[in-house]
PDB file of C-alpha atoms and ligand atoms in Angstrom:
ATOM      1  CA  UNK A 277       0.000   0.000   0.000  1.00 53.00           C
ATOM      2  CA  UNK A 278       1.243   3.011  -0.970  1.00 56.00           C
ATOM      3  CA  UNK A 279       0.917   6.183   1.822  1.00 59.00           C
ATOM      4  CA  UNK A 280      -0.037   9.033  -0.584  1.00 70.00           C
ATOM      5  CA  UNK A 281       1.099  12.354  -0.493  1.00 74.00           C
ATOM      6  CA  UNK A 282       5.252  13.442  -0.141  1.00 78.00           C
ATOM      7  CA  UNK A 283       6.070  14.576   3.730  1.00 90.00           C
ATOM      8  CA  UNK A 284       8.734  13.783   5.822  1.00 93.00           C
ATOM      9  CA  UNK A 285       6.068  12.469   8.710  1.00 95.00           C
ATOM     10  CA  UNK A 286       8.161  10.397  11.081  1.00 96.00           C
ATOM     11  CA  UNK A 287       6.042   7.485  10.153  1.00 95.00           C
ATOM     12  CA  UNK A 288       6.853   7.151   6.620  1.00 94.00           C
ATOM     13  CA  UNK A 289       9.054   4.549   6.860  1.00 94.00           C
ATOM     14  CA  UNK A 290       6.850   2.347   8.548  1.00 95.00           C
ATOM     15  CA  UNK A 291       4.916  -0.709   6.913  1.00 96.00           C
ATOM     16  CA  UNK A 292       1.386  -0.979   6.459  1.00 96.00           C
ATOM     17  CA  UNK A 293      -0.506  -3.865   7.992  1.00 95.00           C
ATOM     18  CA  UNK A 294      -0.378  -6.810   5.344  1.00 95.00           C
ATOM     19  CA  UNK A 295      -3.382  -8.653   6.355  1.00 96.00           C
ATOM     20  CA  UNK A 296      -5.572  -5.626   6.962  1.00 96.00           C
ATOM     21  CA  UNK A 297      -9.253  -7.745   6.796  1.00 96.00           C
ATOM     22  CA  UNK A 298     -10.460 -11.125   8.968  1.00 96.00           C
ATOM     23  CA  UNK A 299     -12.300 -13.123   6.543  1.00 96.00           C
ATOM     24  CA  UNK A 300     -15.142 -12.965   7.336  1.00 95.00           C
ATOM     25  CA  UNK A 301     -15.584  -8.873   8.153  1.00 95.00           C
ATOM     26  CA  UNK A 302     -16.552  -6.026   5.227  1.00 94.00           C
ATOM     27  CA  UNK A 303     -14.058  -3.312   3.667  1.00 95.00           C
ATOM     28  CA  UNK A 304     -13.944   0.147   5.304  1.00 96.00           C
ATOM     29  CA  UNK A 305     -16.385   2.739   4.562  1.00 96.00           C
ATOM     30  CA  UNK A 306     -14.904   5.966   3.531  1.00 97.00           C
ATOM     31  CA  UNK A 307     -17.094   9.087   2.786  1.00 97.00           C
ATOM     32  CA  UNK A 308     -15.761  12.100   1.646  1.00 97.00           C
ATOM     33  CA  UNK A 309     -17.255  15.787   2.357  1.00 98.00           C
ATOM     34  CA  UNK A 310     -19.672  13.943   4.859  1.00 98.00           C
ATOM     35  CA  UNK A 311     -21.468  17.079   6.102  1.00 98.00           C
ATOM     36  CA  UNK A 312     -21.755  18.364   2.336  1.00 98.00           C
ATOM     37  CA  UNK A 313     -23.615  21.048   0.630  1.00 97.00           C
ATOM     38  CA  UNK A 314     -24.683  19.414  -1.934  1.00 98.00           C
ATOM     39  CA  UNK A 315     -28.388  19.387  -1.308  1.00 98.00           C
ATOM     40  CA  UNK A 316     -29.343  15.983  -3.595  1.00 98.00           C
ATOM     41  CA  UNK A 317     -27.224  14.283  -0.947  1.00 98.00           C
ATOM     42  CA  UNK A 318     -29.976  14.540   2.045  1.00 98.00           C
ATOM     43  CA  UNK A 319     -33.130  12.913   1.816  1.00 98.00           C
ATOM     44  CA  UNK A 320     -36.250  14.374   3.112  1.00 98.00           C
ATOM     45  CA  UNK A 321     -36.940  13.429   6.607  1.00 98.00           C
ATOM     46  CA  UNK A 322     -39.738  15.438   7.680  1.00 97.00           C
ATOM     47  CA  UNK A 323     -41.108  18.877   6.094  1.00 97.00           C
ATOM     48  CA  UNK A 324     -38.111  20.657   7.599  1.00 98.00           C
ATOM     49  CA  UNK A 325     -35.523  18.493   8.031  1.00 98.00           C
ATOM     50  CA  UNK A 326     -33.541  15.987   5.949  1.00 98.00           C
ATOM     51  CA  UNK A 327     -30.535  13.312   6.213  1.00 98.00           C
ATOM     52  CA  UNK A 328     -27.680  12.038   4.490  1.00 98.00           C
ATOM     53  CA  UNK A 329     -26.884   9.079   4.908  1.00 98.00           C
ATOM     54  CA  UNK A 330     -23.390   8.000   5.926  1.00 98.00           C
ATOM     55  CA  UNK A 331     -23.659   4.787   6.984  1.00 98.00           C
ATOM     56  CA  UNK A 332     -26.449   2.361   7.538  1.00 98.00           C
ATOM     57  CA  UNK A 333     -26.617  -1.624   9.352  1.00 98.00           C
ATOM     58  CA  UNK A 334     -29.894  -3.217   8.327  1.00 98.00           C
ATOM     59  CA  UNK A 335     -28.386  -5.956  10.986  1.00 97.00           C
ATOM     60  CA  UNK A 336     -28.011  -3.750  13.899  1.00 98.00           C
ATOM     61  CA  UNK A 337     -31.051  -1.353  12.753  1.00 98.00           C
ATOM     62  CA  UNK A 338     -28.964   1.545  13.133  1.00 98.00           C
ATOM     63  CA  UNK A 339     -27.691   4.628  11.079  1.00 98.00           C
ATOM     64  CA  UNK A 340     -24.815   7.316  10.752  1.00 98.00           C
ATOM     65  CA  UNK A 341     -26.194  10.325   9.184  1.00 98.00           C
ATOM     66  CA  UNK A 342     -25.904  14.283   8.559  1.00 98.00           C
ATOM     67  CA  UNK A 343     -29.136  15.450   9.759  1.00 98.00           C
ATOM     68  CA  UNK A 344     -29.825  18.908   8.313  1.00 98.00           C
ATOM     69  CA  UNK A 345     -32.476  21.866   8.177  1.00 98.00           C
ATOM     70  CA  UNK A 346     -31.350  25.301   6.384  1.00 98.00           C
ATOM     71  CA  UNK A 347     -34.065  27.162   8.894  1.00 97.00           C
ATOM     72  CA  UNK A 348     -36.028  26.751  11.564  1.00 98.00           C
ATOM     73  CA  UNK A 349     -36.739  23.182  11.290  1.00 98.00           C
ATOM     74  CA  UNK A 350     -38.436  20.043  13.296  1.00 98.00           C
ATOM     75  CA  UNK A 351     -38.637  16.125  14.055  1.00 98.00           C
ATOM     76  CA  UNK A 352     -41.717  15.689  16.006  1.00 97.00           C
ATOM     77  CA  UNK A 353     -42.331  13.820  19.534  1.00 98.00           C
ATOM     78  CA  UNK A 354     -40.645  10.484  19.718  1.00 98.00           C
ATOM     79  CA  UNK A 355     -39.400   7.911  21.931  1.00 98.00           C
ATOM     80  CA  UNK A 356     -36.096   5.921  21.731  1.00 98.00           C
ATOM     81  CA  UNK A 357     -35.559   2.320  23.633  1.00 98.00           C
ATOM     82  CA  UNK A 358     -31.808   2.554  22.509  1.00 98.00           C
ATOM     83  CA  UNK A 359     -29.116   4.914  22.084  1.00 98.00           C
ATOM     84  CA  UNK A 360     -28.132   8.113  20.000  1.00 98.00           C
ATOM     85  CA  UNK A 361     -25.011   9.860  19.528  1.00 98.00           C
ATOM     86  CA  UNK A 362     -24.838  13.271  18.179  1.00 98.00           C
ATOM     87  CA  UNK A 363     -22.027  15.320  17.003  1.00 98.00           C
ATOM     88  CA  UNK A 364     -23.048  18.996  15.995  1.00 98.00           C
ATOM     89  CA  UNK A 365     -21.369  20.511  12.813  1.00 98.00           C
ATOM     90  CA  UNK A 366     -23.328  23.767  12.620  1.00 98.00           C
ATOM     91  CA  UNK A 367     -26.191  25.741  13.585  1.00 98.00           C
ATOM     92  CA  UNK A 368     -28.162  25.387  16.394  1.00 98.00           C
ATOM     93  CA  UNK A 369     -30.926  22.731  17.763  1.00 98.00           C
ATOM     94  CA  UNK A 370     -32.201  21.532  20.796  1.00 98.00           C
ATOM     95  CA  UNK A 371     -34.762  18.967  22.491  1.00 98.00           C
ATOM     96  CA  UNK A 372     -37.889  21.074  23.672  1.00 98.00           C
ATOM     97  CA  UNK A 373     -37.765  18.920  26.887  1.00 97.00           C
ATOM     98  CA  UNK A 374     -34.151  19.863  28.042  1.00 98.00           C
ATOM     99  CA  UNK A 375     -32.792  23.323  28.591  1.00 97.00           C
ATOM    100  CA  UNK A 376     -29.664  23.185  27.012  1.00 98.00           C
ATOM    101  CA  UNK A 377     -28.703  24.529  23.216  1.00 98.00           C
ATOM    102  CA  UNK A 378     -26.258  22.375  21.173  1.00 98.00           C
ATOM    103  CA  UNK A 379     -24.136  24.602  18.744  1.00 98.00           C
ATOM    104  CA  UNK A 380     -21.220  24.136  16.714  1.00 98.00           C
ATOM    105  CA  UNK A 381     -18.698  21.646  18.469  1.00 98.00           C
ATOM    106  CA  UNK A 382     -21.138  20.226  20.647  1.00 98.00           C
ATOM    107  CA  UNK A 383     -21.630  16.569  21.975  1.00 98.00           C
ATOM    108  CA  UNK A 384     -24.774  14.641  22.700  1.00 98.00           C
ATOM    109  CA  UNK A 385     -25.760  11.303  24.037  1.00 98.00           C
ATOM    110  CA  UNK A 386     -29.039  10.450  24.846  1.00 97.00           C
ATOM    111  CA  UNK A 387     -29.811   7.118  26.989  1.00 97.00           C
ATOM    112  CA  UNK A 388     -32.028   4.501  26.137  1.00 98.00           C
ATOM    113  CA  UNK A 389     -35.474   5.350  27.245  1.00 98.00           C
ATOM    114  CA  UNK A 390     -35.229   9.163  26.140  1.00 97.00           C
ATOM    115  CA  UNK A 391     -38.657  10.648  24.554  1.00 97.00           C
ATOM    116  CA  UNK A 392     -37.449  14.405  23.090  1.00 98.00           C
ATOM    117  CA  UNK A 393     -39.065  16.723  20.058  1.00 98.00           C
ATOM    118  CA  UNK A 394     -36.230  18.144  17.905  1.00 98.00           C
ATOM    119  CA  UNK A 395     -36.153  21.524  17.116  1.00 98.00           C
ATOM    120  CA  UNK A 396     -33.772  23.368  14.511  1.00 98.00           C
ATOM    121  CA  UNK A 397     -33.089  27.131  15.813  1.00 98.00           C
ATOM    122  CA  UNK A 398     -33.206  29.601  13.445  1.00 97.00           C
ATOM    123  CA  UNK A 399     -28.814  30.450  12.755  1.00 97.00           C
ATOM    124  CA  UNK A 400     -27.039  31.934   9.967  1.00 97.00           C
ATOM    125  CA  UNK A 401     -25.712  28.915   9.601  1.00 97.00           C
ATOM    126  CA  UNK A 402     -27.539  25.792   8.549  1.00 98.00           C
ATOM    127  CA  UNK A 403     -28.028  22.792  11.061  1.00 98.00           C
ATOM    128  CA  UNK A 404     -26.354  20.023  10.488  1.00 98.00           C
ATOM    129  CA  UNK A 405     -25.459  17.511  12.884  1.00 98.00           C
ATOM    130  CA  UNK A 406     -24.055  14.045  12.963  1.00 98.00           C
ATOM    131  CA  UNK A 407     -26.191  11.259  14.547  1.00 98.00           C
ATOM    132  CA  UNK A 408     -25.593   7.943  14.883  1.00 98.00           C
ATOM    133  CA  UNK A 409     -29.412   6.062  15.883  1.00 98.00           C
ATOM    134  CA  UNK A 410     -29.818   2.500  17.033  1.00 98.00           C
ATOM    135  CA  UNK A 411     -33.584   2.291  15.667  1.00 95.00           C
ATOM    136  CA  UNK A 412     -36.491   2.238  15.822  1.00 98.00           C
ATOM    137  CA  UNK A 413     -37.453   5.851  16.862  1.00 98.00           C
ATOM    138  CA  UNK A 414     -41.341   5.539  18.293  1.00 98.00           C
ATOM    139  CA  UNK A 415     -43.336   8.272  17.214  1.00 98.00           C
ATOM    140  CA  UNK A 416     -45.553  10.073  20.028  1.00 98.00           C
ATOM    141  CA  UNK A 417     -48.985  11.247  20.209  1.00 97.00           C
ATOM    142  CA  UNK A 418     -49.683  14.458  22.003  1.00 95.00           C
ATOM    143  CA  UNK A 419     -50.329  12.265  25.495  1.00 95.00           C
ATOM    144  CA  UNK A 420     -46.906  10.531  24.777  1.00 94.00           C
ATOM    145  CA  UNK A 421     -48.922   7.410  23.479  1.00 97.00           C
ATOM    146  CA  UNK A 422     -47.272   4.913  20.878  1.00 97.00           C
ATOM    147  CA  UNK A 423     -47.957   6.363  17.258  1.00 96.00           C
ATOM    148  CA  UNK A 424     -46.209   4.409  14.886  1.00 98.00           C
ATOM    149  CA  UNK A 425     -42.377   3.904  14.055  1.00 98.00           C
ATOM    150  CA  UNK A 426     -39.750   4.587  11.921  1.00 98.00           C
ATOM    151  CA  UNK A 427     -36.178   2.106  11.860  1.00 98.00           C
ATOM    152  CA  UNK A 428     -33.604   1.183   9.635  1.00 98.00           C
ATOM    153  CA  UNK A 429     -35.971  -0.228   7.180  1.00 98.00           C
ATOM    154  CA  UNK A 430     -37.931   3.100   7.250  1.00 98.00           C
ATOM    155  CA  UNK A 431     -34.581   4.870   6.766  1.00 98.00           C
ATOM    156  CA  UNK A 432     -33.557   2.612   3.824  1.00 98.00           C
ATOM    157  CA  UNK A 433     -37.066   3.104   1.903  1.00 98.00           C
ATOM    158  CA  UNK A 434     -36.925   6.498   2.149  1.00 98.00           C
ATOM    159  CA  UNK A 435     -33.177   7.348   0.649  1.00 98.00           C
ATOM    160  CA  UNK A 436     -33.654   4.726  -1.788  1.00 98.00           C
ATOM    161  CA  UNK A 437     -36.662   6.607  -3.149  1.00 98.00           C
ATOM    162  CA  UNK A 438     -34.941  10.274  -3.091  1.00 98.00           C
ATOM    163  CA  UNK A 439     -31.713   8.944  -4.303  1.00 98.00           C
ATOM    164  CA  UNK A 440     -33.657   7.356  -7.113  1.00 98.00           C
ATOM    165  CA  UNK A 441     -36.151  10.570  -7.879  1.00 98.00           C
ATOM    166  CA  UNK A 442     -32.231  13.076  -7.956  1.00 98.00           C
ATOM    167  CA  UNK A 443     -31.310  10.928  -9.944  1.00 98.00           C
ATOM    168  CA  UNK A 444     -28.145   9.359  -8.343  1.00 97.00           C
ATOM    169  CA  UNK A 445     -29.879   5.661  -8.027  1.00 98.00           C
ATOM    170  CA  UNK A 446     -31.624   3.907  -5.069  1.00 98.00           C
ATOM    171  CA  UNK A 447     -28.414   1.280  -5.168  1.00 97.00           C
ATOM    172  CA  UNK A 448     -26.271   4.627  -3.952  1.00 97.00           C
ATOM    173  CA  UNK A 449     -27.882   3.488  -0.630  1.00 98.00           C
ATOM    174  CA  UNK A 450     -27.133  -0.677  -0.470  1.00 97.00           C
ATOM    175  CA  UNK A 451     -23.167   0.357  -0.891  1.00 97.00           C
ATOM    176  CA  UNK A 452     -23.228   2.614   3.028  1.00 98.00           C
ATOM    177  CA  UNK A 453     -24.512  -1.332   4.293  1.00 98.00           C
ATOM    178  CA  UNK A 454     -22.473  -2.830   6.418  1.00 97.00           C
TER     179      UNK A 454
HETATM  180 FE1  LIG B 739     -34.426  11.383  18.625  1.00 61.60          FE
END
């Protein structure tokens, strides 16, 4: 393997790994300009927010994404048995049920058992955040009642049919599996 580019690192001399992969495990995923502003990249995820998708485990029913809203934007009231990390980029959002404001630079986790509404603040710059969801998120009524759901498979459907409609192909979305 060749280490590209010319620099005098201290490491250069040093030998790559020869047997990089067990047999049985899946290449590396490497995605360039993740957080990009190329808007056919993010799929719509509600009327005021949208995702791109970085990397997505049908086995695990979980998801890597950009989530992103160029204003004031919103995921309604939902409830999450597992996990979420979240990594903010830019902008500004929040939960409406906790009284901190994530910005730029900011760090999130949110525990298993978390119900929150999303909200996208109004910023000059535009929201965009990096999640990583172990699914399924359970959509709330007003009372906090079971409304439906949306996981992996949910997620998977949906870019598929925006990647196919811009024109960039619903397969796009079967090469972020792993
Ligand atoms: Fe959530």
């Amino acid at each position: 393997m060749i280490v590209k580019g010319a620099g005098q690192e201290f490491w250069r001399g040093i030998p790559a790994i020869s047997q990089v992969f067990k047999p049985d495990t899946q290449p590396e995923s490497y995605v360039p300009d993740a957080a990009t502003h190329d808007m056919r990249m993010y799929a719509p995820f509600t009327e005021t927010v949208a995702s791109r998708p970085l990397w997505i485990s049908p086995q695990r029913n979980m998801w890597c994404d950009i989530l992103l809203a160029t204003s004031a934007g919103l995921v309604n009231r939902h409830y999450h048995p597992h996990e979420v990390f979240a990594y903010t980029i830019s902008g500004q959002w929040s939960y409406l049920e906790h009284d901190w404001v994530a910005t730029r630079g900011d760090f999130v986790y949110e525990s298993p058992g978390e119900g929150h509404t999303l909200v996208a603040h109004e910023h000059e710059e535009a929201m965009r955040v990096l999640f990583i969801v172990k699914g399924p998120l359970i959509w709330l009524d007003r009372n906090g009642h079971a409304d439906g759901y949306f996981d992996v498979h949910d997620y998977i459907a949906m870019c598929r049919t925006h990647y196919e409609a811009v024109g960039l192909g619903a397969a796009y979305v079967d090469g972020l599996f792993r």
